[in-house]
XYZ file of C-alpha atoms in Angstrom:
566
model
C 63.757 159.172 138.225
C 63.085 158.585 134.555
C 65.706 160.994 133.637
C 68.010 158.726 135.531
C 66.832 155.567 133.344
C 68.138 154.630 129.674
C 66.023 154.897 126.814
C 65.133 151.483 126.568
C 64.864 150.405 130.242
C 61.717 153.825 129.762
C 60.705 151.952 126.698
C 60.417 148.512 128.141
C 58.932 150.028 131.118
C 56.074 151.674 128.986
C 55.488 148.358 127.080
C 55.161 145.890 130.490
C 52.236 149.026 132.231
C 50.746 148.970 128.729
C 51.041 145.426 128.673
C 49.368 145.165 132.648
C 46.634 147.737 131.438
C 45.226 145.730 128.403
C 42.803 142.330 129.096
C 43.014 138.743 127.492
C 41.090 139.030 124.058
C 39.277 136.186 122.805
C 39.420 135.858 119.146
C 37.777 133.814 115.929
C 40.508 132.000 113.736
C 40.128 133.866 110.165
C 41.559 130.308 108.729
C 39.708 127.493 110.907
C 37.120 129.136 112.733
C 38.396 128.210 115.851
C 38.601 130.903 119.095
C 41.874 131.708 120.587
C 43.167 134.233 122.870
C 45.739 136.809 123.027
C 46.916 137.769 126.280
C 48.079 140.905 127.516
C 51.825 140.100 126.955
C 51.184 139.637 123.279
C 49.849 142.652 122.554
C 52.633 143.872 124.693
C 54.898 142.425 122.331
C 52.942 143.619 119.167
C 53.271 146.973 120.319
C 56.610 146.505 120.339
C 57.237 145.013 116.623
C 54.756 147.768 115.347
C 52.416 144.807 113.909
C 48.860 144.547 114.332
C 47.435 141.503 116.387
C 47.405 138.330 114.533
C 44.074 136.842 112.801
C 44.928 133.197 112.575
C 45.501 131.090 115.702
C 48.650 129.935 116.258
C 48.639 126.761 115.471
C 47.657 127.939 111.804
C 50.185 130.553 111.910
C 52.330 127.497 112.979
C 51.690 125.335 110.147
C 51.548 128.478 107.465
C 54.918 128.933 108.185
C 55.782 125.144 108.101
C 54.707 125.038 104.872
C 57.452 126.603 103.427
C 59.608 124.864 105.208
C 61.654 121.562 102.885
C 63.454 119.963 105.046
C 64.186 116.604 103.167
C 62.402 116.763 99.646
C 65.346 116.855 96.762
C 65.374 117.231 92.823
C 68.123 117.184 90.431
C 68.282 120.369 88.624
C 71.372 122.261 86.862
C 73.037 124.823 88.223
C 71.287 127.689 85.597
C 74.753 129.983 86.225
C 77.750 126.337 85.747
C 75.426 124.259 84.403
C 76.984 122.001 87.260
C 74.452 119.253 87.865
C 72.959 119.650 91.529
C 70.402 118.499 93.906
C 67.621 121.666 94.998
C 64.808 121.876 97.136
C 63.307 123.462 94.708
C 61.630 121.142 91.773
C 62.182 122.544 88.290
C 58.406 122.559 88.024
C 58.532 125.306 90.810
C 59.623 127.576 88.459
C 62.440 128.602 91.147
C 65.614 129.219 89.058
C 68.697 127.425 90.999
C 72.369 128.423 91.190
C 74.582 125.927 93.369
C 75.964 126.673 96.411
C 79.566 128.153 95.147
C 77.563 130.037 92.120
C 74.607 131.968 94.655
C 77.204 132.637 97.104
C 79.971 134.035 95.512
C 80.379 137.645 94.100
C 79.535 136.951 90.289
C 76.079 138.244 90.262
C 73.844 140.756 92.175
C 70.430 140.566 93.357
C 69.766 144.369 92.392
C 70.033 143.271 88.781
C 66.336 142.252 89.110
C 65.014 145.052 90.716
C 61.949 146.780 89.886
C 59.665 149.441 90.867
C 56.718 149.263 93.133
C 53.001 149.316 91.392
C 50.957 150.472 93.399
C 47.464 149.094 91.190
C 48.512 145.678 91.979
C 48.998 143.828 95.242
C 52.485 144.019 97.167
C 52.552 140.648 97.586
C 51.931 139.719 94.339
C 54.740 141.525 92.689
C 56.922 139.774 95.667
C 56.133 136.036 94.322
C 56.938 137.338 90.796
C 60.304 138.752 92.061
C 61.069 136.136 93.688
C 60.041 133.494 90.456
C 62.985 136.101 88.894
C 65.555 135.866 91.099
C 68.294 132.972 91.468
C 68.143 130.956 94.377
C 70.121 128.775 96.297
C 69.905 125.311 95.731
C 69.903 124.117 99.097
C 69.671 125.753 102.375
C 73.217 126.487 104.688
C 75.671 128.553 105.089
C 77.928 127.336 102.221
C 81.063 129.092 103.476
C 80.824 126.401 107.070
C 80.875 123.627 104.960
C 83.923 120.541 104.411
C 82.842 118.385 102.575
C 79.102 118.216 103.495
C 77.761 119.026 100.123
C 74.819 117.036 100.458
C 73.451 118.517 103.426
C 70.508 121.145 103.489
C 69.234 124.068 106.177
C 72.923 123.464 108.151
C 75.818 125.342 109.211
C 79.441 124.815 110.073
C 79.452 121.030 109.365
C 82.515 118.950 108.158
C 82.318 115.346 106.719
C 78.662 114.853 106.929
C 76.240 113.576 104.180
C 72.122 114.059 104.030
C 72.193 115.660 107.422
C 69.480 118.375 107.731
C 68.906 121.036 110.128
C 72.144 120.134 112.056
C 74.919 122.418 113.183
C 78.244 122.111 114.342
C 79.152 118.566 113.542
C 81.464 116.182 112.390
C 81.345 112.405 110.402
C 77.367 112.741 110.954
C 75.363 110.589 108.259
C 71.161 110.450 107.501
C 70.479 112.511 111.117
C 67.942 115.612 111.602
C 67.923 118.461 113.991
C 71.547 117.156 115.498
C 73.866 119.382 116.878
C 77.131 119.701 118.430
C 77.713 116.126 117.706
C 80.489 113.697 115.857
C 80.723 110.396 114.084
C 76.754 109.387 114.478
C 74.682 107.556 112.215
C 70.733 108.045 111.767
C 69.950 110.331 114.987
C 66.943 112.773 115.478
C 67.236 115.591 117.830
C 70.184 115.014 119.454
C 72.679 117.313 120.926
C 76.211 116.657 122.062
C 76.289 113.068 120.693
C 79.234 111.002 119.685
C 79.041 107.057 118.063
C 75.070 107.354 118.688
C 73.042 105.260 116.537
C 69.022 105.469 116.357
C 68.042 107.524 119.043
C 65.652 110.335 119.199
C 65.582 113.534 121.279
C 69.018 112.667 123.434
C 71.301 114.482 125.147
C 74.799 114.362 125.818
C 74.996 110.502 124.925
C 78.142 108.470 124.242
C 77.765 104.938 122.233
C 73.647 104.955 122.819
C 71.905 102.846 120.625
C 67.693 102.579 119.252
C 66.776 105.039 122.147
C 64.431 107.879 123.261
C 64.581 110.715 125.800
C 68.154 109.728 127.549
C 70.224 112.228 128.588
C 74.072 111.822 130.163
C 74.363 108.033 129.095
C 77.130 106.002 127.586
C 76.479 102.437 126.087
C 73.050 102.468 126.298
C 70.977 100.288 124.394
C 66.782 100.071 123.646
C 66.187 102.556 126.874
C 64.098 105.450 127.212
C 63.920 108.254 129.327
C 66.910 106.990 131.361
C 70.216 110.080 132.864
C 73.201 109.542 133.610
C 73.148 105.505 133.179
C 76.073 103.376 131.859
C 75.427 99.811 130.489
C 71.624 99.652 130.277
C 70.070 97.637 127.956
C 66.081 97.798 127.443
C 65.439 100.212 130.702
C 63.391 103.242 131.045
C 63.015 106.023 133.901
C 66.367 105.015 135.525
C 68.936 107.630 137.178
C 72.263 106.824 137.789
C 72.290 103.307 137.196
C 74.983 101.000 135.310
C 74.627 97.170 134.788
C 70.284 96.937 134.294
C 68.955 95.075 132.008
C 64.762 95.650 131.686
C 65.213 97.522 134.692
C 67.057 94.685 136.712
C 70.344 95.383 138.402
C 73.176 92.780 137.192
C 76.731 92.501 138.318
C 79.217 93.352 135.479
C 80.231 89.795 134.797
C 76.215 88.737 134.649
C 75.594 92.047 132.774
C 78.500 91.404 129.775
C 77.113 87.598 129.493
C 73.908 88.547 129.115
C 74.554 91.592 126.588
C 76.178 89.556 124.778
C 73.295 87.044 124.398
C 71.439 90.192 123.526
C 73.399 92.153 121.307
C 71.426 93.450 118.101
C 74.025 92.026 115.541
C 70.481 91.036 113.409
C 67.161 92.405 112.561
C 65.452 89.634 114.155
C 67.249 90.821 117.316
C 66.807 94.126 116.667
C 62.555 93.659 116.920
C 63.150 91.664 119.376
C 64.292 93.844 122.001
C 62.764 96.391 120.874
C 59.408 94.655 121.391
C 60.319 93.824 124.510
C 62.158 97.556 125.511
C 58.458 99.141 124.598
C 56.167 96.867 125.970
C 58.537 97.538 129.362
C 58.346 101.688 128.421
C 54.507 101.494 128.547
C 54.129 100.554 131.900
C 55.957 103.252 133.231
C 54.506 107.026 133.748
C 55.877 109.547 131.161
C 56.903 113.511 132.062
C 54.410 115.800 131.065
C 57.174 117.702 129.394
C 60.140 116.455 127.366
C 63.380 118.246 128.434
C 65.837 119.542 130.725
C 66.769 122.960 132.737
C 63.749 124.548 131.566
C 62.261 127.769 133.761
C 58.904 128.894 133.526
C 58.162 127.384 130.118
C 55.230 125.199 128.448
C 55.270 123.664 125.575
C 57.491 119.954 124.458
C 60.964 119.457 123.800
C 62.708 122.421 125.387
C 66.490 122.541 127.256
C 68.124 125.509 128.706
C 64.840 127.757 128.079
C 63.159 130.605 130.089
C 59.790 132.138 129.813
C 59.534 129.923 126.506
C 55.924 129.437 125.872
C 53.811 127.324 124.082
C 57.452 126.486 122.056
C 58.046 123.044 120.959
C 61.642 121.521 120.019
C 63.962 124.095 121.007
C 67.252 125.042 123.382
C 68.341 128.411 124.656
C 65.120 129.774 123.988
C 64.537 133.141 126.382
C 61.082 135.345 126.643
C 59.801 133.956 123.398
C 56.543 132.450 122.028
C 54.948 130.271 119.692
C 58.491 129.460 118.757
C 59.644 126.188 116.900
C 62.824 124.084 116.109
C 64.888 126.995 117.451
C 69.031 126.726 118.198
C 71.283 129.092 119.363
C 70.462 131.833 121.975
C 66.596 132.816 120.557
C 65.284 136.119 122.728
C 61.684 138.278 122.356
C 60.315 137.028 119.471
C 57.198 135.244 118.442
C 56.225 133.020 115.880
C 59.396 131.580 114.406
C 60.585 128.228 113.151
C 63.882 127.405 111.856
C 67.183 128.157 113.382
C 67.723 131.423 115.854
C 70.710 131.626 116.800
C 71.824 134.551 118.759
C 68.921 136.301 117.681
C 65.987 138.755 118.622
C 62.791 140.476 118.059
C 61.576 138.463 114.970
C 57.780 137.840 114.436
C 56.488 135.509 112.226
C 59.920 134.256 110.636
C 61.019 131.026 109.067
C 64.614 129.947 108.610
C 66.203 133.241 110.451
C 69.637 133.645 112.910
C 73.188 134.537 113.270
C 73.252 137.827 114.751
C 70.268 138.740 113.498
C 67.290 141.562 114.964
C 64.105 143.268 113.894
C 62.850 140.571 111.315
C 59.054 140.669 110.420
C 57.292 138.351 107.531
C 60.073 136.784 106.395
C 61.979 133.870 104.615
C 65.635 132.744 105.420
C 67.423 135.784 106.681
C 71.186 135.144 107.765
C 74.037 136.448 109.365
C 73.926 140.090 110.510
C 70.838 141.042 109.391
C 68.360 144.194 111.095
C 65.397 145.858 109.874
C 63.938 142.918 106.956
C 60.509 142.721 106.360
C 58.925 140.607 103.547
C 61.680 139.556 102.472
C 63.421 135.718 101.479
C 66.553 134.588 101.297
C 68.912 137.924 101.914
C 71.808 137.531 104.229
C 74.306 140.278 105.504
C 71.976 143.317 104.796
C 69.329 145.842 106.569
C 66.706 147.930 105.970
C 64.790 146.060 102.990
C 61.396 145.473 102.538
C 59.762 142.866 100.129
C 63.200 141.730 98.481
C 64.941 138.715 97.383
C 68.108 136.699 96.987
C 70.280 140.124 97.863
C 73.080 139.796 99.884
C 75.333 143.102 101.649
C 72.626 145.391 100.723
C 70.303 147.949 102.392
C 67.654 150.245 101.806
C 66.049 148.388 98.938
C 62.193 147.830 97.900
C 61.669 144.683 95.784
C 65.338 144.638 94.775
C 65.833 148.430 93.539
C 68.148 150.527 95.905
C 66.786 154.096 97.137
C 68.169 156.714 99.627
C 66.785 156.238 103.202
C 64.226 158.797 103.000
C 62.818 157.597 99.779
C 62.976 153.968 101.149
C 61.245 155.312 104.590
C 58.558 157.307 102.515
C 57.969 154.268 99.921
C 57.604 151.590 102.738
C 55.166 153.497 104.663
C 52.801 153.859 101.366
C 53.543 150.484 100.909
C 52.341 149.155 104.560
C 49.350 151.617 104.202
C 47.986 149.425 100.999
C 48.512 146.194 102.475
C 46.617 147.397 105.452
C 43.462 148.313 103.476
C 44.525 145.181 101.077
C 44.391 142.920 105.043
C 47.806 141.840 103.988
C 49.990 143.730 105.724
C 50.607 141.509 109.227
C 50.238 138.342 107.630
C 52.714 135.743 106.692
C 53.482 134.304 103.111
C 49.977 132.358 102.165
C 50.557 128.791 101.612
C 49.136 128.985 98.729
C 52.190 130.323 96.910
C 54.848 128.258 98.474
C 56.983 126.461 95.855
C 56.674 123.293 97.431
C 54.195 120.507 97.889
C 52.460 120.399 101.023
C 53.627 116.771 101.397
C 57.222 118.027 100.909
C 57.010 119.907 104.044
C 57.482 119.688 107.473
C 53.936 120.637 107.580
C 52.797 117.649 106.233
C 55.266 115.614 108.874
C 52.906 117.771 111.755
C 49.522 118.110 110.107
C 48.999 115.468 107.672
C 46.989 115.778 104.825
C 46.000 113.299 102.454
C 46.205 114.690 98.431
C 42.292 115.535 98.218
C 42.473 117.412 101.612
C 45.377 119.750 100.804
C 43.960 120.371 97.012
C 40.673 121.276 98.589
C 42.111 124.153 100.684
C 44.325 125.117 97.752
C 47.592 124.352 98.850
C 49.745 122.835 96.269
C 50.641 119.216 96.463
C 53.736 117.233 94.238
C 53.178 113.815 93.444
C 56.450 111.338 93.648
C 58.616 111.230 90.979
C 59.009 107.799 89.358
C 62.314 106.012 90.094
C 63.752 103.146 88.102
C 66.949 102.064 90.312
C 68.864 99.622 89.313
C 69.363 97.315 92.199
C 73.138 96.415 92.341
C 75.793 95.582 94.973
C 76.250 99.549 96.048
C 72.416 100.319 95.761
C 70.214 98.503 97.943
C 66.414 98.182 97.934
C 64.161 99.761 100.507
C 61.665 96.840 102.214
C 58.727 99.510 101.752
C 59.221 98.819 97.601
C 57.673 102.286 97.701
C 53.951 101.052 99.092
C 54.509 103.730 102.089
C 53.081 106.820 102.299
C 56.974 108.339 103.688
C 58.111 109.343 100.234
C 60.035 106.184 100.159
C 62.705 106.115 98.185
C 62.987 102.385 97.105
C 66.071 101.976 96.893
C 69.198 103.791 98.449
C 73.379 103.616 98.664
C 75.025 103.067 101.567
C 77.440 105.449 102.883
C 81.358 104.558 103.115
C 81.578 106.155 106.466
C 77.959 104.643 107.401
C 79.154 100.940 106.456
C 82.129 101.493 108.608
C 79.980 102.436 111.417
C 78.059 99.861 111.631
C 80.642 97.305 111.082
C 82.308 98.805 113.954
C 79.182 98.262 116.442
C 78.349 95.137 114.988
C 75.095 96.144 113.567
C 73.234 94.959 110.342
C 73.302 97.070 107.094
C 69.801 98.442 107.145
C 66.275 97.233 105.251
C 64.501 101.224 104.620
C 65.675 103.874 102.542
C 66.872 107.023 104.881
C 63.477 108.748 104.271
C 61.616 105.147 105.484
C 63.748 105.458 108.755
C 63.195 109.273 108.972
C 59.601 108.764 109.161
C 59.758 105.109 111.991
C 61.725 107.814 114.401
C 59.371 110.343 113.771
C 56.896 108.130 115.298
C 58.744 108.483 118.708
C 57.951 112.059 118.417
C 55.198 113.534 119.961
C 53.029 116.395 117.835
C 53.306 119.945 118.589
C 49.952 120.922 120.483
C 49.476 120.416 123.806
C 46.164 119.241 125.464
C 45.126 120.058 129.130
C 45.174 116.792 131.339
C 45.491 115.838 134.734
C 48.597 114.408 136.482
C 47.721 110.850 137.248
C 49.220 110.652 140.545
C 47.938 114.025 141.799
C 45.376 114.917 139.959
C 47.050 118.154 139.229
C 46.519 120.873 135.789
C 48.730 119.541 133.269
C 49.504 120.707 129.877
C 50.864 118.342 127.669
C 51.612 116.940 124.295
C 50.312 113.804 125.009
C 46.049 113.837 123.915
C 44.199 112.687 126.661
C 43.113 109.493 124.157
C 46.618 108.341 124.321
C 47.097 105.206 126.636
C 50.218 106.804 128.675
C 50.397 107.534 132.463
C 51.359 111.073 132.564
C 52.888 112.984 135.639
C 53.692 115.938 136.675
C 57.261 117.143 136.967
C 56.910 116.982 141.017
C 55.286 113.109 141.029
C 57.742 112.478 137.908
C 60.752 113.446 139.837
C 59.581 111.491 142.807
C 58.901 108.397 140.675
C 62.129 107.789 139.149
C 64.851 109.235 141.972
């Protein structure tokens, strides 16, 4: 019979009795002090990546890894290859040298040229950060060569007409939107997928002219409504299925329904709070979902779609057999500890910014686009077999940049992983400590907050504001906050042509924050990613959650949900 079976039906066999044979392990967080387990199918899954067992708990892990992760803090800089002047993720105080987008990607230079040998006196890692304080980097993340005219844009992919978008993909005439994809001419959207003239919303779904609303999936003109599917002309409504013509949850006749939206309508910002004061004091006495998201099988964890045997994974779609894994696109298998992207993908462990055909990733920083074998490695794309390199593209078999035959690059990594071990490197992630960014220029910072004094006392690095002197003029507009917030406010900001013309178009006022102001008011609609154990309160049943059991919500259950609201 085994004979009879492939190689890697025996292997994964082997792996799942291993798997059954071993007991849940209770562990001490190495970072916070703070016990955690790892159940059988992790170390199932360690075997498998040839990794030891992890030391931190995951949600350190998590926000290690989210600490290298800028999603909307920009600098001018100058391209240091054109001398084209640019906008980088990186500050020039990072000491991160910066080519643009057409300069790093294009054929005029080579990673290799900064290649050196290994020391073994000195810590791996060590050598890595000063490799990769050598090495040009891109200014901002994407894949350049997907891009029309979406310059401004960062950590995107195959985008046309789009301006400060971030982690979006596949979209068209999108403007000041994050983590929105497969969607065209929206304004100002966070987590969306498949939506078109959407203005506002957070975490919808296959929406069509839905306006200042949460959790909606299947609607069209939609306005101030939350957790509503497949509705049509609802204004101010929450927990509704198939419904058209409600207003607050009231059924109208389309006559009554058109008078009274029109009475409504949000053509001001005094309308605006208005109904939206009157759409959340509505949402609050309803019961909430346990879960936010749609199609999901056998998963825990918050905002998930399409996703099987996803656990403990938090904003996410076509996620499969996967854990601890974060803000993942694409089709994401058998992996563990990832944030960032995915993308018809598989067997990465503790990676940030990795997909597009892309396997067997370990430790590592932005890897793209037909990539296999990388460990400890940033920002290569196209190559395999490379361990501890950076900014090399179409290469393999390399050791901090310098190329070697496969059996001296087999025989070098192995000494290599055998120092870190006895170092108590070698399974661990980049240390936050060397990240070139701020703590409050991460997404870290957006999911574990951290005032100055409390990052500087764990070490972590921490960039104060620039100063900004905007002239306020008929293009440039200032921000209400006048900088007083703690968002990174921006105090003043331009208008986009295409956004003016959007909200001229839905009759909607020119808005009072700077894009990073209205990042961080729809981020409030978000909930964290943890979950807490709670009880349904219909049922009484085991719940886990995101919502802490000190928040004021009614939670249910996805049974007493479903029977609630159809």
């Amino acid at each position: 019979f085994r004979a009879t079976l492939p190689l890697q039906s025996r292997r994964n066999a082997l792996e799942k009795r291993a798997a059954h044979n071993m007991n849940p392990e209770a562990r001490v967080c190495q970072n916070c002090k703070a016990p955690f387990i790892i159940e059988p199918d992790d170390f199932g899954f360690y075997e498998k990546m040839q990794v030891p067992p992890p030391t931190r708990c995951p949600e350190c892990r998590l926000i290690r890894r989210l600490a290298k992760r800028n999603e909307r803090s920009f600098h001018r800089r100058i391209c240091e290859k054109c001398n084209k002047n640019i906008i980088s993720v990186f500050a020039e105080a990072s000491g991160i040298h910066v080519y643009c987008q057409a300069c790093w990607w294009s054929d005029s230079w080579d990673g290799l040229e900064y290649g050196v040998d290994y020391d073994p006196s000195r810590p791996f890692l060590t050598q890595l950060d000063e490799l990769f304080h050598r090495v040009p980097m891109m200014t901002l993340y994407g894949l350049y060569t997907t891009l029309v005219n979406s310059d401004y844009t960062n950590m995107v992919g195959w985008l046309k007409n789009c301006y400060m978008v971030t982690y979006s993909d596949y979209g068209e005439n999108l403007v000041h939107g994050s983590f929105v994809n497969h969607s065209k001419d929206s304004v100002d959207n966070l987590m969306g997928l498949n939506l078109e003239l959407c203005y506002e919303t957070i975490n919808c779904n296959q929406c069509y002219r839905t306006f200042f609303s949460v959790d909606c999936e299947s609607c069209n003109n939609v306005w101030f409504s939350k957790n509503c599917s497949g509705c049509n002309d609802c204004f101010g409504c929450v927990n509704l299925r198939n419904k058209s013509y409600h207003i607050f949850n009231q059924p109208y006749s389309k006559a009554e329904y058109e008078k009274k939206l029109a009475e409504l309508y949000p053509s001001t910002h005094e309308k605006i709070k208005e109904a939206q004061v009157a759409s959340e004091k509505l949402w609050a006495q309803h019961p909430q979902k346990y879960l936010h998201g749609w199609r999901n099988v056998n998963s825990t964890g918050d905002y998930l779609n399409d996703s099987k045997n996803a656990k403990d994974c938090f904003i996410g779609f076509n996620l499969e057999d996967t854990r601890y894994c974060s803000f993942a696109t694409g089709k994401l298998t058998n992996s563990y500890d990832f944030v960032n992207f995915g993308e018809n993908s598989s067997l990465i462990y503790e990676g940030l910014q990795i997909g597009d055909q892309v396997s067997e990733v370990k430790f590592s920083w932005w890897v793209i686009t037909n990539c296999q074998n990388i460990e400890y490695s940033m920002f290569v794309g196209s190559s395999s077999n490379l361990f501890g390199c950076a900014g090399l593209r179409k290469h393999e078999y390399c050791i901090l940049n310098k190329q070697y035959s496969k059996d001296e690059y087999e025989k070098l990594r192995s000494q290599i992983i055998a120092s870190m071990k006895q170092e108590g490197t070698y399974g661990e992630f980049f240390p936050i400590e060397t990240s070139p960014f701020g703590y409050n220029e991460t997404s870290a910072q957006e999911f574990f907050p951290l005032t100055k004094e409390q990052a500087l006392a764990k070490g972590y690095p921490w960039r104060d504001a620039e100063k900004r002197n905007y002239e306020i003029k008929d293009d440039i507009l200032a921000c209400e906050h006048g900088g007083s917030c703690e968002h990174a406010c921006a105090t003043a900001f331009r208008i986009h042509s295409y956004e003016s013309q959007f909200l001229q178009r839905m009759n909607l006022p020119m808005p009072r924050l700077c894009p990073q102001c209205r990042h961080h008011r729809r981020i409030k609609y978000r909930n964290p990613m943890k979950l807490w154990k709670r009880q349904c309160a219909k049922c009484s049943k085991d719940i886990e959650t995101s919502y802490s059991p000190d928040r004021p919500d009614v939670v249910y259950c996805e049974q007493c949900y479903q029977q609630e609201v159809i």
